[in-house]
CSV table of C-alpha atoms in Angstrom, one decimal:
chain,number,residue,atom,x,y,z
A,19,MET,CA,0.0,0.1,0.0
A,20,GLU,CA,1.1,3.5,-0.6
A,21,TYR,CA,1.1,6.5,1.9
A,22,ASP,CA,2.4,10.1,1.6
A,23,THR,CA,4.0,9.5,5.1
A,24,ALA,CA,4.8,6.7,7.5
A,25,VAL,CA,5.6,7.2,11.1
A,26,VAL,CA,7.4,4.7,13.1
A,27,GLY,CA,6.6,4.8,16.8
A,28,ALA,CA,3.3,5.6,18.5
A,29,GLY,CA,4.5,7.6,21.4
A,30,PRO,CA,3.4,11.2,21.8
A,31,VAL,CA,5.8,12.4,19.3
A,32,GLY,CA,5.1,9.8,16.8
A,33,SER,CA,1.4,10.7,17.1
A,34,MET,CA,1.9,14.4,16.9
A,35,SER,CA,4.1,13.7,13.8
A,36,ALA,CA,1.2,11.7,12.5
A,37,ILE,CA,-1.4,14.2,13.2
A,38,HIS,CA,0.5,16.8,11.2
A,39,ALA,CA,1.3,14.5,8.4
A,40,GLN,CA,-2.4,13.5,7.9
A,41,LYS,CA,-3.1,17.3,7.1
A,42,ARG,CA,-0.7,16.9,4.1
A,43,GLY,CA,-2.0,13.4,2.9
A,44,ASP,CA,-2.6,10.0,3.8
A,45,ALA,CA,-0.5,8.9,6.8
A,46,LEU,CA,0.4,5.6,8.5
A,47,ILE,CA,1.5,5.2,12.0
A,48,LEU,CA,3.1,1.8,12.9
A,49,GLY,CA,3.3,0.6,16.6
A,50,VAL,CA,1.1,1.0,19.6
A,51,PRO,CA,1.5,3.3,22.5
A,52,ASP,CA,3.7,1.9,25.4
A,53,ALA,CA,1.5,0.5,28.2
A,54,ARG,CA,4.1,1.3,30.8
A,55,CYS,CA,5.0,4.8,32.4
A,56,ARG,CA,8.7,5.4,31.7
A,57,CYS,CA,9.4,9.0,32.9
A,58,ALA,CA,8.5,11.3,35.8
A,59,GLY,CA,5.7,12.7,33.7
A,60,LEU,CA,6.5,16.3,34.7
A,61,VAL,CA,5.7,18.7,31.7
A,62,SER,CA,5.4,22.6,31.7
A,63,THR,CA,1.9,23.8,31.5
A,64,SER,CA,3.1,26.3,28.8
A,65,GLY,CA,4.7,23.4,26.7
A,66,LEU,CA,1.5,21.3,26.9
A,67,GLN,CA,-0.3,24.2,25.6
A,68,ALA,CA,2.1,25.2,23.0
A,69,ILE,CA,1.7,21.7,21.4
A,70,GLY,CA,-2.1,21.6,21.9
A,71,ALA,CA,-2.2,18.8,24.3
A,72,TYR,CA,-3.4,20.4,27.4
A,73,ASP,CA,-6.3,18.1,28.9
A,74,LYS,CA,-7.2,17.7,32.4
A,75,LYS,CA,-8.3,14.2,31.8
A,76,PHE,CA,-4.6,13.0,32.0
A,77,ILE,CA,-3.3,15.7,34.6
A,78,LEU,CA,-2.7,14.0,37.9
A,79,ASN,CA,-1.6,17.0,39.6
A,80,THR,CA,-0.2,20.5,39.1
A,81,VAL,CA,2.8,22.2,40.7
A,82,ARG,CA,3.9,25.8,41.3
A,83,GLY,CA,7.4,25.4,42.0
A,84,ALA,CA,10.4,23.6,43.0
A,85,ARG,CA,12.9,22.9,45.8
A,86,ILE,CA,16.3,22.3,44.5
A,87,PHE,CA,19.1,21.0,46.8
A,88,SER,CA,22.8,21.4,46.2
A,89,PRO,CA,25.2,18.5,47.0
A,90,GLY,CA,25.9,20.1,50.4
A,91,GLY,CA,22.4,20.8,51.1
A,92,VAL,CA,22.0,24.5,49.9
A,93,GLU,CA,18.2,24.9,49.2
A,94,VAL,CA,16.7,27.1,46.5
A,95,GLU,CA,13.1,27.2,46.6
A,96,VAL,CA,11.3,28.5,43.4
A,97,ASP,CA,7.8,29.5,44.0
A,98,ALA,CA,5.9,30.7,40.8
A,99,LYS,CA,2.8,31.4,42.9
A,100,GLY,CA,0.6,29.7,40.2
A,101,GLU,CA,0.5,26.5,38.2
A,102,LYS,CA,3.9,26.0,36.5
A,103,ALA,CA,3.8,22.3,35.4
A,104,CYS,CA,1.6,19.4,35.1
A,105,VAL,CA,2.2,15.7,36.4
A,106,ILE,CA,0.5,13.7,33.8
A,107,ASP,CA,-0.5,10.1,33.5
A,108,ARG,CA,2.0,9.0,30.6
A,109,VAL,CA,0.1,5.9,29.7
A,110,LEU,CA,-3.2,8.1,29.3
A,111,PHE,CA,-1.3,11.1,27.5
A,112,ASP,CA,0.4,8.6,25.0
A,113,LYS,CA,-3.1,6.9,24.3
A,114,THR,CA,-5.0,10.3,24.0
A,115,LEU,CA,-2.6,11.4,21.5
A,116,PHE,CA,-2.6,8.1,19.6
A,117,GLU,CA,-6.4,8.4,19.5
A,118,ARG,CA,-6.3,11.8,18.0
A,119,ALA,CA,-4.1,10.7,15.3
A,120,LEU,CA,-6.6,7.8,14.5
A,121,ASP,CA,-9.5,10.2,14.6
A,122,ALA,CA,-7.7,12.6,12.2
A,123,GLY,CA,-7.7,9.8,9.7
A,124,CYS,CA,-4.4,8.2,10.1
A,125,GLU,CA,-4.2,4.3,9.6
A,126,ASN,CA,-2.5,2.2,12.1
A,127,VAL,CA,-0.5,-1.1,11.7
A,128,SER,CA,0.8,-2.5,14.9
A,129,GLU,CA,3.8,-4.4,13.6
A,130,THR,CA,7.5,-4.1,14.3
A,131,VAL,CA,9.5,-2.4,11.6
A,132,THR,CA,12.8,-3.8,10.3
A,133,ASN,CA,13.8,-1.3,7.4
A,134,VAL,CA,12.9,2.2,6.2
A,135,LYS,CA,15.5,2.9,3.6
A,136,TYR,CA,13.1,3.0,0.6
A,137,ASP,CA,10.0,1.4,1.8
A,138,VAL,CA,8.7,0.6,5.3
A,139,VAL,CA,9.2,-3.3,5.9
A,140,THR,CA,7.7,-5.0,8.8
A,141,SER,CA,8.9,-8.1,10.6
A,142,SER,CA,6.0,-10.2,9.1
A,143,GLY,CA,7.3,-9.1,5.4
A,144,LYS,CA,4.7,-6.5,4.8
A,145,THR,CA,5.8,-3.5,2.7
A,146,PHE,CA,4.5,-0.1,2.7
A,147,SER,CA,5.4,2.6,0.2
A,148,ALA,CA,5.8,6.1,1.8
A,149,GLY,CA,7.2,9.4,0.3
A,150,ARG,CA,8.3,10.5,3.8
A,151,ARG,CA,9.5,8.1,6.7
A,152,ILE,CA,9.5,9.6,10.2
A,153,LEU,CA,11.4,7.8,13.0
A,154,ALA,CA,9.8,8.5,16.3
A,155,THR,CA,11.2,5.3,17.9
A,156,GLY,CA,12.3,6.9,21.1
A,157,ALA,CA,15.8,5.7,22.3
A,158,ASP,CA,15.5,2.6,20.0
A,159,TYR,CA,18.0,3.4,17.1
A,160,SER,CA,18.1,0.2,15.3
A,161,LEU,CA,16.5,1.6,12.1
A,162,HIS,CA,18.7,4.7,11.9
A,163,LYS,CA,21.6,3.0,10.0
A,164,THR,CA,19.1,1.4,7.6
A,165,CYS,CA,18.4,4.9,6.3
A,166,GLY,CA,21.6,7.0,6.9
A,167,LEU,CA,20.5,8.8,10.1
A,168,THR,CA,22.8,9.1,13.0
A,169,TYR,CA,21.8,9.2,16.8
A,170,PRO,CA,23.3,10.4,20.1
A,171,LYS,CA,26.0,8.2,21.6
A,172,ARG,CA,25.7,9.3,25.4
A,173,PHE,CA,23.1,8.3,27.5
A,174,LEU,CA,22.0,8.6,31.2
A,175,THR,CA,20.2,5.8,32.8
A,176,SER,CA,17.1,6.2,35.0
A,177,ALA,CA,15.3,4.3,37.6
A,178,GLN,CA,11.9,5.4,39.4
A,179,TYR,CA,9.6,4.1,41.9
A,180,GLU,CA,6.2,5.2,43.0
A,181,LEU,CA,6.0,5.3,46.7
A,182,GLU,CA,4.2,6.9,49.6
A,183,VAL,CA,6.4,9.7,50.8
A,184,GLU,CA,5.7,12.9,52.8
A,185,CYS,CA,5.7,15.6,50.3
A,186,ASP,CA,4.2,19.0,49.5
A,187,ARG,CA,2.1,18.4,46.7
A,188,ASP,CA,2.7,21.9,45.1
A,189,PHE,CA,6.2,21.4,44.8
A,190,VAL,CA,8.8,18.9,43.0
A,191,GLU,CA,12.1,18.4,44.8
A,192,LEU,CA,15.4,18.0,43.0
A,193,TYR,CA,18.6,16.8,44.6
A,194,PHE,CA,22.0,17.1,42.9
A,195,ASN,CA,23.4,14.1,44.8
A,196,VAL,CA,24.3,11.6,42.0
A,197,PRO,CA,26.9,11.8,39.2
A,198,GLY,CA,25.9,13.4,36.1
A,199,PHE,CA,22.3,14.5,36.9
A,200,PHE,CA,20.0,14.6,40.0
A,201,SER,CA,17.3,12.8,42.0
A,202,TRP,CA,13.6,13.8,42.0
A,203,LEU,CA,10.3,13.8,44.0
A,204,VAL,CA,7.3,14.3,41.8
A,205,PRO,CA,4.0,14.3,43.7
A,206,VAL,CA,1.1,12.5,41.9
A,207,GLU,CA,-2.1,12.0,43.7
A,208,ASP,CA,-1.6,10.0,46.9
A,209,SER,CA,1.9,8.8,45.9
A,210,VAL,CA,5.2,10.4,44.7
A,211,ARG,CA,7.4,9.3,41.9
A,212,VAL,CA,10.8,9.0,43.3
A,213,GLY,CA,13.7,8.6,40.7
A,214,LEU,CA,16.8,9.6,39.4
A,215,ALA,CA,19.1,9.6,36.4
A,216,THR,CA,22.9,9.0,36.3
A,217,TRP,CA,25.7,7.5,34.3
A,218,SER,CA,25.5,4.0,35.7
A,219,GLU,CA,24.0,1.9,38.4
A,220,PRO,CA,20.7,3.9,38.9
A,221,VAL,CA,19.0,1.5,40.9
A,222,LYS,CA,21.9,1.3,43.5
A,223,HIS,CA,22.0,5.0,43.7
A,224,LEU,CA,17.9,5.1,43.9
A,225,ASN,CA,17.9,2.7,46.8
A,226,GLU,CA,20.4,4.9,48.5
A,227,PHE,CA,18.2,7.9,48.1
A,228,ILE,CA,15.3,6.0,49.3
A,229,LYS,CA,17.2,5.2,52.5
A,230,PHE,CA,18.0,8.9,52.9
A,231,LEU,CA,14.3,9.9,52.7
A,232,ASP,CA,13.4,7.1,55.3
A,233,LYS,CA,16.1,8.5,57.6
A,234,GLN,CA,14.3,11.8,57.3
A,235,GLY,CA,11.0,10.1,58.4
A,236,ARG,CA,9.3,10.9,55.1
A,237,LEU,CA,8.8,7.3,53.8
A,238,LYS,CA,5.3,6.5,54.8
A,239,SER,CA,5.4,2.7,53.5
A,240,ASP,CA,7.9,0.3,52.1
A,241,ARG,CA,5.1,-0.6,49.3
A,242,ILE,CA,6.4,0.1,45.8
A,243,PHE,CA,3.3,0.9,43.5
A,244,SER,CA,5.5,0.7,40.2
A,245,LYS,CA,8.9,0.6,39.0
A,246,SER,CA,10.2,2.0,35.8
A,247,TYR,CA,13.6,2.2,33.9
A,248,GLY,CA,15.0,3.7,30.7
A,249,PRO,CA,17.7,5.5,28.9
A,250,ILE,CA,17.8,9.3,28.5
A,251,PRO,CA,20.0,10.5,25.4
A,252,ILE,CA,22.1,13.5,25.9
A,253,TYR,CA,21.7,16.0,23.1
A,254,GLU,CA,24.5,16.1,20.3
A,255,PRO,CA,24.4,19.1,18.0
A,256,SER,CA,26.1,16.8,15.2
A,257,VAL,CA,23.4,14.2,15.0
A,258,LYS,CA,22.0,13.9,11.5
A,259,THR,CA,18.4,13.9,11.8
A,260,GLN,CA,17.4,14.0,7.9
A,261,CYS,CA,18.5,11.8,5.0
A,262,GLY,CA,16.6,12.3,1.9
A,263,GLU,CA,12.9,11.5,2.9
A,264,CYS,CA,13.8,9.8,6.3
A,265,VAL,CA,13.9,12.0,9.2
A,266,SER,CA,14.0,11.4,13.1
A,267,VAL,CA,12.1,13.3,15.8
A,268,GLY,CA,12.0,13.4,19.5
A,269,ASP,CA,14.3,11.2,21.4
A,270,ALA,CA,15.0,9.4,18.3
A,271,ALA,CA,16.7,12.5,17.1
A,272,GLY,CA,18.2,13.4,20.5
A,273,GLN,CA,16.0,16.4,20.8
A,274,VAL,CA,16.0,16.2,24.8
A,275,LYS,CA,16.8,19.0,27.2
A,276,ALA,CA,20.0,17.9,28.8
A,277,THR,CA,19.2,19.9,32.0
A,278,SER,CA,16.1,17.9,32.8
A,279,GLY,CA,15.9,15.0,30.4
A,280,GLY,CA,12.5,16.2,29.1
A,281,GLY,CA,11.7,15.4,25.4
A,282,ILE,CA,8.1,15.7,25.0
A,283,VAL,CA,7.5,19.4,24.4
A,284,PHE,CA,10.6,20.0,22.0
A,285,GLY,CA,9.9,16.5,20.3
A,286,CYS,CA,6.2,17.4,19.5
A,287,LEU,CA,7.3,21.0,18.5
A,288,ALA,CA,9.9,19.4,16.0
A,289,ALA,CA,7.2,16.9,14.9
A,290,MET,CA,5.3,20.0,13.5
A,291,HIS,CA,8.1,20.4,10.8
A,292,ALA,CA,8.6,16.4,10.2
A,293,CYS,CA,6.9,16.6,6.7
A,294,GLU,CA,8.8,19.8,5.5
A,295,GLY,CA,11.6,19.3,2.9
A,296,ASP,CA,14.0,21.4,4.9
A,297,TYR,CA,12.9,19.6,8.3
A,298,GLU,CA,16.4,19.8,9.7
A,299,ARG,CA,17.0,23.4,9.2
A,300,LEU,CA,13.5,24.4,10.5
A,301,TRP,CA,13.8,22.4,13.7
A,302,ARG,CA,17.2,23.8,14.4
A,303,ARG,CA,16.0,27.2,13.8
A,304,GLU,CA,13.4,27.0,16.3
A,305,LEU,CA,14.8,24.7,19.0
A,306,GLY,CA,18.7,24.2,18.2
A,307,GLY,CA,19.8,27.2,20.1
A,308,GLU,CA,17.6,26.2,23.3
A,309,LEU,CA,18.9,22.6,23.1
A,310,ARG,CA,22.5,23.7,22.9
A,311,LEU,CA,22.1,25.9,25.9
A,312,HIS,CA,20.5,23.3,27.8
A,313,LEU,CA,23.6,21.1,27.0
A,314,LEU,CA,26.0,24.0,28.0
A,315,ILE,CA,24.3,24.3,31.3
A,316,HIS,CA,24.3,20.6,31.9
A,317,ASN,CA,28.0,20.5,31.1
A,318,PHE,CA,28.8,23.3,33.2
A,319,LEU,CA,27.2,21.8,36.4
A,320,ASN,CA,28.6,18.6,35.8
A,321,ARG,CA,32.1,19.9,35.8
A,322,LEU,CA,31.9,21.8,39.0
A,323,SER,CA,33.1,20.2,42.2
A,324,PRO,CA,30.5,19.7,44.8
A,325,GLU,CA,31.8,22.8,46.8
A,326,LYS,CA,31.6,25.0,43.9
A,327,THR,CA,28.1,23.8,43.2
A,328,ASP,CA,27.2,24.7,46.8
A,329,ARG,CA,28.5,28.2,46.2
A,330,LEU,CA,26.8,28.7,43.0
A,331,PHE,CA,23.4,27.5,44.6
A,332,SER,CA,24.0,30.0,47.4
A,333,ILE,CA,24.4,32.9,44.9
A,334,VAL,CA,21.2,31.7,43.0
A,335,ALA,CA,19.2,31.5,46.3
A,336,GLU,CA,19.9,35.0,46.9
A,337,HIS,CA,18.6,36.0,43.6
A,338,LYS,CA,15.8,33.4,43.2
A,339,ARG,CA,13.4,36.2,42.2
A,340,ASP,CA,15.0,35.9,38.8
A,341,LEU,CA,14.1,32.1,38.6
A,342,GLU,CA,10.6,32.9,39.9
A,343,SER,CA,9.8,35.7,37.4
A,344,SER,CA,11.8,34.6,34.3
A,345,GLY,CA,12.6,30.9,34.8
A,346,ASP,CA,11.2,28.5,32.2
A,347,MET,CA,11.2,24.9,32.0
A,348,ASP,CA,11.6,24.7,28.4
A,349,TYR,CA,13.5,27.8,27.1
A,350,ALA,CA,16.6,28.1,29.1
A,351,SER,CA,17.4,31.4,27.4
A,352,LYS,CA,14.5,33.0,29.4
A,353,THR,CA,16.1,31.7,32.5
A,354,VAL,CA,19.5,32.9,31.6
A,355,LEU,CA,18.5,36.2,30.4
A,356,GLY,CA,16.6,36.7,33.6
A,357,PHE,CA,19.8,36.4,35.6
A,358,LEU,CA,21.9,38.4,33.3
A,359,ARG,CA,19.5,41.4,33.8
A,360,ASP,CA,20.1,41.3,37.6
A,361,PRO,CA,23.3,43.4,38.2
A,362,GLY,CA,23.5,41.8,41.7
A,363,PHE,CA,23.7,38.3,40.5
A,364,VAL,CA,26.1,39.3,37.6
A,365,SER,CA,28.6,40.9,40.1
A,366,LYS,CA,28.4,38.0,42.6
A,367,PHE,CA,28.7,35.4,39.8
A,368,LEU,CA,31.8,37.2,38.3
A,369,ALA,CA,33.3,37.8,41.6
A,370,ASN,CA,33.1,33.8,42.2
A,371,ALA,CA,34.0,33.0,38.6
A,372,PRO,CA,37.6,32.0,38.9
A,373,GLY,CA,36.6,29.5,41.5
A,374,LEU,CA,33.4,28.4,39.6
A,375,LEU,CA,35.1,28.1,36.2
A,376,LEU,CA,38.4,26.5,37.4
A,377,ASP,CA,36.9,22.9,37.1
A,378,ILE,CA,35.9,23.8,33.5
A,379,ILE,CA,39.1,24.8,32.1
A,380,ARG,CA,41.0,21.9,33.6
């Protein structure tokens, strides 16, 4: 059978790609939504609105801020005084966008794809002809080499349990206590998603973090409602996301914020361009600078010693109004510009710059 577009992958980015592809002609989406939650499910309210996916039916909780802790325990509390982000039911969210794609007229084949170089070939031997082939396969890169696309080479590994933990339901908590990334508490309804991402041994680090919470007297029960694990690709600007009529979007293209590991919003925004002839140029013009800035911040924080991270957090804590007024979960440039407009922050940062930057230039 022939289609104008074939999308491989039925996650939110794949479904969004198919929805926009169907506006141009017949679209086929291959696969089905994942039946498991593999992330913290924290998405900015503004991001959900930007991709046209804000729907209370899959929103389990809303938060207005974050409490962020440095390695030495320096706390920065950011309170937006209003809804800032949504904690979503990822399974229902994925299913909802998939159903929207079907309602828009997309056809679906729930088979594994083995090749997309010229046609879309499935494991059962079926072949589908499509002018544009879109890979929305998440962190599965097995198809990229068949069509000349490249993919990220660096990954964090994540682990998350859903537990009963004493927690302010209006705030998420972030702890910079593991190599490469951080641990998190994301309040859902009657439970909390407790997880982390790091370079290796995430389960070991997660168990240690849960012991830390237990020592604080915050663990209400030993019961674990769910467990999830998964890789988080680190954005690489050099990744090739278009080769002829084959393109990659979302995690499949490494379009993931290196500061948070989030890829839903930027992946869905990129998906809106996936059928354009100059897809690579368009998505990079819109999102490439922001993804580079997220990567720069990620690298900066990871090259600081714990002591210098504490010092930086102390400076930020004194000027947290900049985060509360200008901070943005998706667009790092807004956050950075907010700080740069504050002469007090700039002077203190520059006064400490030799110490803060020493780890980077080594």
